[in-house]
PDB file of C-alpha atoms in Angstrom:
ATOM      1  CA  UNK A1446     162.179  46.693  76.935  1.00  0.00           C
ATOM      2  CA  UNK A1447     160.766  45.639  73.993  1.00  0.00           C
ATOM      3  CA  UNK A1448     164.650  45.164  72.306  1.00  0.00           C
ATOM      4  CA  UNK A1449     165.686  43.028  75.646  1.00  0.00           C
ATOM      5  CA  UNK A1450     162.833  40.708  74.735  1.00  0.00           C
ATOM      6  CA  UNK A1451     164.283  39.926  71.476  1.00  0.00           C
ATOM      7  CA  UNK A1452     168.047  40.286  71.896  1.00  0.00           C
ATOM      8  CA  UNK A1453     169.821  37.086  71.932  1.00  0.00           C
ATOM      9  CA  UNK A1454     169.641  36.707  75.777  1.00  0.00           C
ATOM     10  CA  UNK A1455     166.039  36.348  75.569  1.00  0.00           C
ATOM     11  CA  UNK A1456     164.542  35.884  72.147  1.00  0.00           C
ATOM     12  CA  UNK A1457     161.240  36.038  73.731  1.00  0.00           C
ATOM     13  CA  UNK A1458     159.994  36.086  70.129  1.00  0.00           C
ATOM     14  CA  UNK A1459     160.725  32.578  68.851  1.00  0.00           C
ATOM     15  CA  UNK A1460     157.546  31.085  67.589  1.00  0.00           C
ATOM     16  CA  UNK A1461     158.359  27.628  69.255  1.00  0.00           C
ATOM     17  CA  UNK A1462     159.413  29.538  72.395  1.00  0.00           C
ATOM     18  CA  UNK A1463     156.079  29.343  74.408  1.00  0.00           C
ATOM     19  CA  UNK A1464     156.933  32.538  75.554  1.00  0.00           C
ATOM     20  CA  UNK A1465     154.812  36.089  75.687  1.00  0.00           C
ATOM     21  CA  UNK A1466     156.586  39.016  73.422  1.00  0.00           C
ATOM     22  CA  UNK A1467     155.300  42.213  74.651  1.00  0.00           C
ATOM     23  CA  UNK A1468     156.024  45.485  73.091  1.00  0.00           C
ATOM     24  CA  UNK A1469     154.455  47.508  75.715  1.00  0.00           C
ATOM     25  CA  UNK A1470     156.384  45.751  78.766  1.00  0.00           C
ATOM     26  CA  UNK A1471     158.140  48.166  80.628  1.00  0.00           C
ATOM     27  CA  UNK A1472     160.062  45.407  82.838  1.00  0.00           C
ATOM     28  CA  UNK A1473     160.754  41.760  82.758  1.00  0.00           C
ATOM     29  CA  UNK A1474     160.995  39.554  86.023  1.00  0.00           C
ATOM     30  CA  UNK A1475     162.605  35.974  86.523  1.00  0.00           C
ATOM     31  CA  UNK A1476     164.557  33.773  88.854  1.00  0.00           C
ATOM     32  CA  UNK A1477     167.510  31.750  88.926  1.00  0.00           C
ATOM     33  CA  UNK A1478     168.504  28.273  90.549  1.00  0.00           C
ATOM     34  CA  UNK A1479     171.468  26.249  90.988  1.00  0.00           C
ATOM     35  CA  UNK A1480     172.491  23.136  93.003  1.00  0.00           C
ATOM     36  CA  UNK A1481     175.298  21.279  93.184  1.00  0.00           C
ATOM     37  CA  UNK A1482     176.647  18.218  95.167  1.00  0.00           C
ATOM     38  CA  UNK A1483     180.176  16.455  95.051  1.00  0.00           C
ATOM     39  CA  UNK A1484     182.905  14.286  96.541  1.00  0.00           C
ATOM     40  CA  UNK A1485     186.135  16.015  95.964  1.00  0.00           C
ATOM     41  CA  UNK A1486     188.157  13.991  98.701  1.00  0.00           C
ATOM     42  CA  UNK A1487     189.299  10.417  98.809  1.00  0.00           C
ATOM     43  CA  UNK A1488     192.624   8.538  97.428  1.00  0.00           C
ATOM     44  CA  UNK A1489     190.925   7.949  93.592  1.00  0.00           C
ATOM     45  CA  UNK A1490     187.517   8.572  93.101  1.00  0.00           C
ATOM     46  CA  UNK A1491     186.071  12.047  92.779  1.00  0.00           C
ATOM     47  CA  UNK A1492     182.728  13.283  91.189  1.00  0.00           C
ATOM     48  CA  UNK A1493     180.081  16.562  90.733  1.00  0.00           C
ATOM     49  CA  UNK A1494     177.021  16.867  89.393  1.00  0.00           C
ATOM     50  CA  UNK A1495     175.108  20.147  89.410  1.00  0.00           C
ATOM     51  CA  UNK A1496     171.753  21.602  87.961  1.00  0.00           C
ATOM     52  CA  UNK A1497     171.142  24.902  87.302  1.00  0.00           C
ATOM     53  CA  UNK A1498     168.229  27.338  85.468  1.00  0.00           C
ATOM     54  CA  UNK A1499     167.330  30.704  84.439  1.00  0.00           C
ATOM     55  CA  UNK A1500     163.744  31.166  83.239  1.00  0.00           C
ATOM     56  CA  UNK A1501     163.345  33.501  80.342  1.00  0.00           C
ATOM     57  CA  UNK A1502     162.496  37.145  82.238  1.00  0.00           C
ATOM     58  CA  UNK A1503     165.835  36.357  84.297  1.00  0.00           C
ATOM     59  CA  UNK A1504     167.875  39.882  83.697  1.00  0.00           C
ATOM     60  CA  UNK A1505     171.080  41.070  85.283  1.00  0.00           C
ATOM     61  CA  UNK A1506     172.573  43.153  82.424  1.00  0.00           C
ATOM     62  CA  UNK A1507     172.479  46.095  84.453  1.00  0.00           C
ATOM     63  CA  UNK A1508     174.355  44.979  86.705  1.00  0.00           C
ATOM     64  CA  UNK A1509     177.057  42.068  85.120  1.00  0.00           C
ATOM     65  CA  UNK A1510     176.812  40.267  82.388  1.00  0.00           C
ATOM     66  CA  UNK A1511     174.262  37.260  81.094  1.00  0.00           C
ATOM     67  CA  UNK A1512     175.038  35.690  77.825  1.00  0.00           C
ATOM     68  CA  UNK A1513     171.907  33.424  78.379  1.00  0.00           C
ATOM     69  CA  UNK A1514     168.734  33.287  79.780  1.00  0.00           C
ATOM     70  CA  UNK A1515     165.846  30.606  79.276  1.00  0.00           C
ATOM     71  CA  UNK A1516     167.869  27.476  80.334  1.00  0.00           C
ATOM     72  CA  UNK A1517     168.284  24.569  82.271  1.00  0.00           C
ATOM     73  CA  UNK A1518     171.433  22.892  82.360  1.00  0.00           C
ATOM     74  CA  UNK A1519     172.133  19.320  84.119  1.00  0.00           C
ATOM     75  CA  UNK A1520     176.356  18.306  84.022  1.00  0.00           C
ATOM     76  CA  UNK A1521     177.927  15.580  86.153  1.00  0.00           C
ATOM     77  CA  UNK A1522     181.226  14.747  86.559  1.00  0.00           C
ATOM     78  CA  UNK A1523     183.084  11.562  88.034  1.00  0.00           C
ATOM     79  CA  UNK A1524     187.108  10.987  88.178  1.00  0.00           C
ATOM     80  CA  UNK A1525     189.559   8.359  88.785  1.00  0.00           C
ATOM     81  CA  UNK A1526     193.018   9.284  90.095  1.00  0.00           C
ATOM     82  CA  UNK A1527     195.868   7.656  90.829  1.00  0.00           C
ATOM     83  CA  UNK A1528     198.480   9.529  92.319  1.00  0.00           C
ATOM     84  CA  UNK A1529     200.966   7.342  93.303  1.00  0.00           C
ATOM     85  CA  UNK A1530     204.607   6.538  91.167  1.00  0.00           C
ATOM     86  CA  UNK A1531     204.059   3.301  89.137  1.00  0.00           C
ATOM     87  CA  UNK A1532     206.279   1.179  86.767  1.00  0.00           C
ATOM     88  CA  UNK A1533     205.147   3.032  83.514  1.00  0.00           C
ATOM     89  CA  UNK A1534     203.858   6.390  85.532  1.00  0.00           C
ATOM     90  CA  UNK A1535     203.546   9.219  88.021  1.00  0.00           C
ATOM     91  CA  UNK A1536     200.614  10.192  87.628  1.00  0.00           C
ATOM     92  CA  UNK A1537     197.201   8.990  86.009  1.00  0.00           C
ATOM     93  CA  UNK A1538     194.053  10.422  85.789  1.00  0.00           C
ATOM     94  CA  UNK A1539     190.493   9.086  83.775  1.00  0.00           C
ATOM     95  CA  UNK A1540     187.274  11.269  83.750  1.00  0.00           C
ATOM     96  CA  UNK A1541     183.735  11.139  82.708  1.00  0.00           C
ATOM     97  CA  UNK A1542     181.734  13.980  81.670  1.00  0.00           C
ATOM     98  CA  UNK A1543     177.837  13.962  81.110  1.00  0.00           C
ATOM     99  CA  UNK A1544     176.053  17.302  80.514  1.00  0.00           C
ATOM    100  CA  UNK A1545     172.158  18.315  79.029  1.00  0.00           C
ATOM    101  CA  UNK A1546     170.822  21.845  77.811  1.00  0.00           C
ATOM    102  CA  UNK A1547     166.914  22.611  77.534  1.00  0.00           C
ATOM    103  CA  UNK A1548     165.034  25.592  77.488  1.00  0.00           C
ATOM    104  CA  UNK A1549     162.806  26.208  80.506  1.00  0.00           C
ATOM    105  CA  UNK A1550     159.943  24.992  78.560  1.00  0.00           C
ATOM    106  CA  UNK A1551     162.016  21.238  77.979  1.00  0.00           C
ATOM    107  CA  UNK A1552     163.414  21.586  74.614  1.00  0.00           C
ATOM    108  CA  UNK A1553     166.641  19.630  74.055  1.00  0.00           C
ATOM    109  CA  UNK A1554     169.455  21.875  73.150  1.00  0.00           C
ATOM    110  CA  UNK A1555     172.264  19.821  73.743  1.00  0.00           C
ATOM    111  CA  UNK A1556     173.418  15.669  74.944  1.00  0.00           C
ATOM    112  CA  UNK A1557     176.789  14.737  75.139  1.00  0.00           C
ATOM    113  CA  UNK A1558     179.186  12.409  76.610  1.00  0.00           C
ATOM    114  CA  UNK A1559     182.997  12.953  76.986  1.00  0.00           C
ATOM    115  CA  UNK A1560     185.537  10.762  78.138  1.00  0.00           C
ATOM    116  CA  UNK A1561     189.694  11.902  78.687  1.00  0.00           C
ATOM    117  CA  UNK A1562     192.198  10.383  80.178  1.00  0.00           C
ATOM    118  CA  UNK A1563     196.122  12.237  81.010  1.00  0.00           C
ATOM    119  CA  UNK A1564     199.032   9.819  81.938  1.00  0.00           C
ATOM    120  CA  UNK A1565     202.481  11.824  83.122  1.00  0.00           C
ATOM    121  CA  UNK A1566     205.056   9.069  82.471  1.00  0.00           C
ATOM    122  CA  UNK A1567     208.266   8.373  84.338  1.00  0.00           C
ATOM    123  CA  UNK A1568     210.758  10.667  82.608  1.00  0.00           C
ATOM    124  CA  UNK A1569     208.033  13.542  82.724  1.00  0.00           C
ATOM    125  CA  UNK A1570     206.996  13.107  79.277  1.00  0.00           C
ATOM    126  CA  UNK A1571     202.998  13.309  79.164  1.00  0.00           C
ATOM    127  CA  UNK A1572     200.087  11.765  77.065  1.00  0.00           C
ATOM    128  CA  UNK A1573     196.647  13.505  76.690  1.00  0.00           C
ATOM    129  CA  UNK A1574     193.641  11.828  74.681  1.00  0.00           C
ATOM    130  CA  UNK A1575     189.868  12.055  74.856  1.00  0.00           C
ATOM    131  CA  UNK A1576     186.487  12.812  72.841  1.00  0.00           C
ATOM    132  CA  UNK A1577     182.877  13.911  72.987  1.00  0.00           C
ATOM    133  CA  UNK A1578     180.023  12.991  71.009  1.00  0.00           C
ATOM    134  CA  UNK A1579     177.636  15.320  71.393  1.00  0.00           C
ATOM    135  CA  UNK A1580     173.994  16.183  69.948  1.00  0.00           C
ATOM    136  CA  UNK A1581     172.772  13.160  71.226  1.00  0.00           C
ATOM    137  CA  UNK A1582     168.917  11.724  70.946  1.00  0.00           C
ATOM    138  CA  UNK A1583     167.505  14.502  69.004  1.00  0.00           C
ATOM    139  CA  UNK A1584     168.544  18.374  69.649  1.00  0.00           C
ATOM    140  CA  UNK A1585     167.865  21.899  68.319  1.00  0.00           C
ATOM    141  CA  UNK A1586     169.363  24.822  68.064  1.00  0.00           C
ATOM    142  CA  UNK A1587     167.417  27.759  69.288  1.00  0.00           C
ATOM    143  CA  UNK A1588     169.203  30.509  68.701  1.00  0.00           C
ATOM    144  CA  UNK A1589     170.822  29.519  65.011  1.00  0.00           C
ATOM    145  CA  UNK A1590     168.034  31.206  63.046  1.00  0.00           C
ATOM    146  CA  UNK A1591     168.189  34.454  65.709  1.00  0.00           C
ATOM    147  CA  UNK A1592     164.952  34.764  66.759  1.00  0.00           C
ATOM    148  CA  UNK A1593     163.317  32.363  64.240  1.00  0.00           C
ATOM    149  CA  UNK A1594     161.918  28.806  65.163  1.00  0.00           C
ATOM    150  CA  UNK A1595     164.860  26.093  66.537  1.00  0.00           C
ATOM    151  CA  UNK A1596     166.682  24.330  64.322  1.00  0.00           C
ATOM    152  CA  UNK A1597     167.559  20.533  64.570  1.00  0.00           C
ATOM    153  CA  UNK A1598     171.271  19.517  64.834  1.00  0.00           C
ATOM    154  CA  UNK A1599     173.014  16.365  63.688  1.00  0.00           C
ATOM    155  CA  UNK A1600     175.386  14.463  66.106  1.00  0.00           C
ATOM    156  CA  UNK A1601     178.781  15.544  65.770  1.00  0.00           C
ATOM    157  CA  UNK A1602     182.177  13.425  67.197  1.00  0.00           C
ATOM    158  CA  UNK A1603     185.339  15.642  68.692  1.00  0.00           C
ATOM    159  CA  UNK A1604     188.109  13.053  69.625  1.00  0.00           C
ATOM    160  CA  UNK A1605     191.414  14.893  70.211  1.00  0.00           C
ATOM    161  CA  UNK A1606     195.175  14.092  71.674  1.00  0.00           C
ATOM    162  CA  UNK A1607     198.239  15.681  72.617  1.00  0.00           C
ATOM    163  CA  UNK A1608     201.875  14.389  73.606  1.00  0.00           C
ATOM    164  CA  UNK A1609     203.793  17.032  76.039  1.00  0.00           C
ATOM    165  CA  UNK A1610     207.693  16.884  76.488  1.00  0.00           C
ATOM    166  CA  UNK A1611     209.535  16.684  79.957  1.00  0.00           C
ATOM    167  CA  UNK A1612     208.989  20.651  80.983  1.00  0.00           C
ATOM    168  CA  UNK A1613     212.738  20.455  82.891  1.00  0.00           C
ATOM    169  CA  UNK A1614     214.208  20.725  80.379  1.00  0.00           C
ATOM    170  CA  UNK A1615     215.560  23.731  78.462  1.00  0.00           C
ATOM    171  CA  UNK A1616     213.630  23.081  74.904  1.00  0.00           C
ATOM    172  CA  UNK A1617     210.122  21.299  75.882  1.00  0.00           C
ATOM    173  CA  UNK A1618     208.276  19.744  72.737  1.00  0.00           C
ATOM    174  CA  UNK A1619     204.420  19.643  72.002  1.00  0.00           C
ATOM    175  CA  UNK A1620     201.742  18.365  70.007  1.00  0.00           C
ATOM    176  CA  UNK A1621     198.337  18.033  69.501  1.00  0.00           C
ATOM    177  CA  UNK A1622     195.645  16.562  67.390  1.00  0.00           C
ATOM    178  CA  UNK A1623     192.026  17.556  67.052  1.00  0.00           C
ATOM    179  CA  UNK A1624     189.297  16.219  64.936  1.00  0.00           C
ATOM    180  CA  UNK A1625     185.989  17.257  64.382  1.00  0.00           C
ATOM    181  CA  UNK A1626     183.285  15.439  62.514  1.00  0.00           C
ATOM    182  CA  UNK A1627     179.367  16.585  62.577  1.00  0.00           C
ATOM    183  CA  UNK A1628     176.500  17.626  60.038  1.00  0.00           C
ATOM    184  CA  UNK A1629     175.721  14.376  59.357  1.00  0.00           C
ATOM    185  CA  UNK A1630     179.221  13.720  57.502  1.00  0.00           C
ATOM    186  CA  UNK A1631     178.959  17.038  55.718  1.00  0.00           C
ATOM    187  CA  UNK A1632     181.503  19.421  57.672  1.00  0.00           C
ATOM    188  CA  UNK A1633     184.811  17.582  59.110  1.00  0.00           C
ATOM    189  CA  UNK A1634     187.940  19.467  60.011  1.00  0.00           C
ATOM    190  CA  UNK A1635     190.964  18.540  60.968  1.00  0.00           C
ATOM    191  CA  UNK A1636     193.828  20.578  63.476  1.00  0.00           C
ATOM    192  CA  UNK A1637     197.426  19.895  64.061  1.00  0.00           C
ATOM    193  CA  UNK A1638     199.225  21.628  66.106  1.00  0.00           C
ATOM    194  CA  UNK A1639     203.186  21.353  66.759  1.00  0.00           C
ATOM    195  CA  UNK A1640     205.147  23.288  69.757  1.00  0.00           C
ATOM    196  CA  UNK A1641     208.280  24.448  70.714  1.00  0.00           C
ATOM    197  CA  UNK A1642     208.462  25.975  73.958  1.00  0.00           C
ATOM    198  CA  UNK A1643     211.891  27.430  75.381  1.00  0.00           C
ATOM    199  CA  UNK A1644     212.422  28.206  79.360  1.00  0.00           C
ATOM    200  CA  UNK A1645     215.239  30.215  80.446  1.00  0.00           C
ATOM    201  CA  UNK A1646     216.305  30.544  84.366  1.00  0.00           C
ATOM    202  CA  UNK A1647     213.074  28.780  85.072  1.00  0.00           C
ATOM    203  CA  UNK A1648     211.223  31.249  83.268  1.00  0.00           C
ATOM    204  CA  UNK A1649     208.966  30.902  80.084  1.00  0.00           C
ATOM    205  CA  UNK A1650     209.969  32.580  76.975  1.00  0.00           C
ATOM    206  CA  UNK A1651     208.055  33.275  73.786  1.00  0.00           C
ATOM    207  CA  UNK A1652     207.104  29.557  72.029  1.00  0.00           C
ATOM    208  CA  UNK A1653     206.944  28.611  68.636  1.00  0.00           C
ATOM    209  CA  UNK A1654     203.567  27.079  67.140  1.00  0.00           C
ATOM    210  CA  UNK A1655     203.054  25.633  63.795  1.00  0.00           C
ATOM    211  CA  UNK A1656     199.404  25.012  62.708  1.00  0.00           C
ATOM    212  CA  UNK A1657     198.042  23.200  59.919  1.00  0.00           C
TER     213      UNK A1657
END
């Protein structure tokens, strides 16, 4: 019991955790919540948001599997859709993504905002873009020093966007952009990603990627 305290579930034995590490614990009790509320009919808009927590003795490894325990986590979700054949489009869709990350005990984990819209044009042809900017307002890592104190994180900035090619046809063309900027400048990266995929009697076959 004393190794479930400080695996990475847990890490009962942070020294900013607030939280009791006992060697001679022979079992570990907690609960789990989760609400969630939504409008997911209408002609265009559509939203979620949800809240859920664990508290840090929360334990189902015997019988599934938790990757994390010691969390609250807030995430709402609002869409506009338009779903009806325009001059320059079938289809259009914009959403709006807001989601938080404590521990139990109210330290900020994570803040970030993401916006994406998709537009399928006319001749099938489709147009992707979006970003998130995340780390917002002061956060910390708590699990980057594994089991040490938390660490604070800069903001970072993900925009990304992708053009897809009519997928009727025989030879169907992608490709997508992705950029990622965070540690306060220091780490950027950049990912470019061509595709060729090939259908054959309606069926895929292998694609081609090229990656850069």
């Amino acid at each position: 019991m004393a190794a479930t305290q400080t695996d990475a579930v847990h890490y009962y034995q942070r020294p900013d955790a607030g939280l009791a590490y006992d060697t001679t614990r022979t079992s570990l009790s907690g609960d789990a919540e989760a609400l969630q509320i939504g409008k997911v009919g209408g002609t265009h808009l559509m939203w979620q948001t949800s809240y859920q927590r664990r508290s840090a003795g929360f334990e189902i490894n015997d019988l599934g599997y938790l990757q994390r325990a010691d969390q609250q986590a807030w995430s709402t979700w609002a869409g506009y859709f338009d779903r009806h054949q325009r001059k320059l489009y079938q289809r259009f869709q914009w959403n709006f993504n807001w989601w938080q990350y404590w521990t139990t005990a109210g330290l900020p984990e994570e803040r970030a905002f993401n916006t994406n819209v998709h537009v399928t044009f006319r001749n099938t042809w489709s147009f992707h873009t979006g970003g998130t900017v995340g780390n917002l307002g002061g956060t910390y890592c708590y699990d980057c020093a594994r089991g040490g104190p938390a660490v604070r994180q800069d903001p970072y900035l993900a925009p990304w966007a992708g053009l897809n090619g009519d997928d009727r046809k025989a030879i169907v063309p992608y490709f997508w952009v992705n950029y990622l900027r965070g540690d306060g400048g220091r780490s950027q990266s950049i990912s470019l990603m061509p595709e060729e995929a090939r259908t054959k009697c309606s069926r895929a076959i292998p694609s081609r990627t090229g990656r850069t």
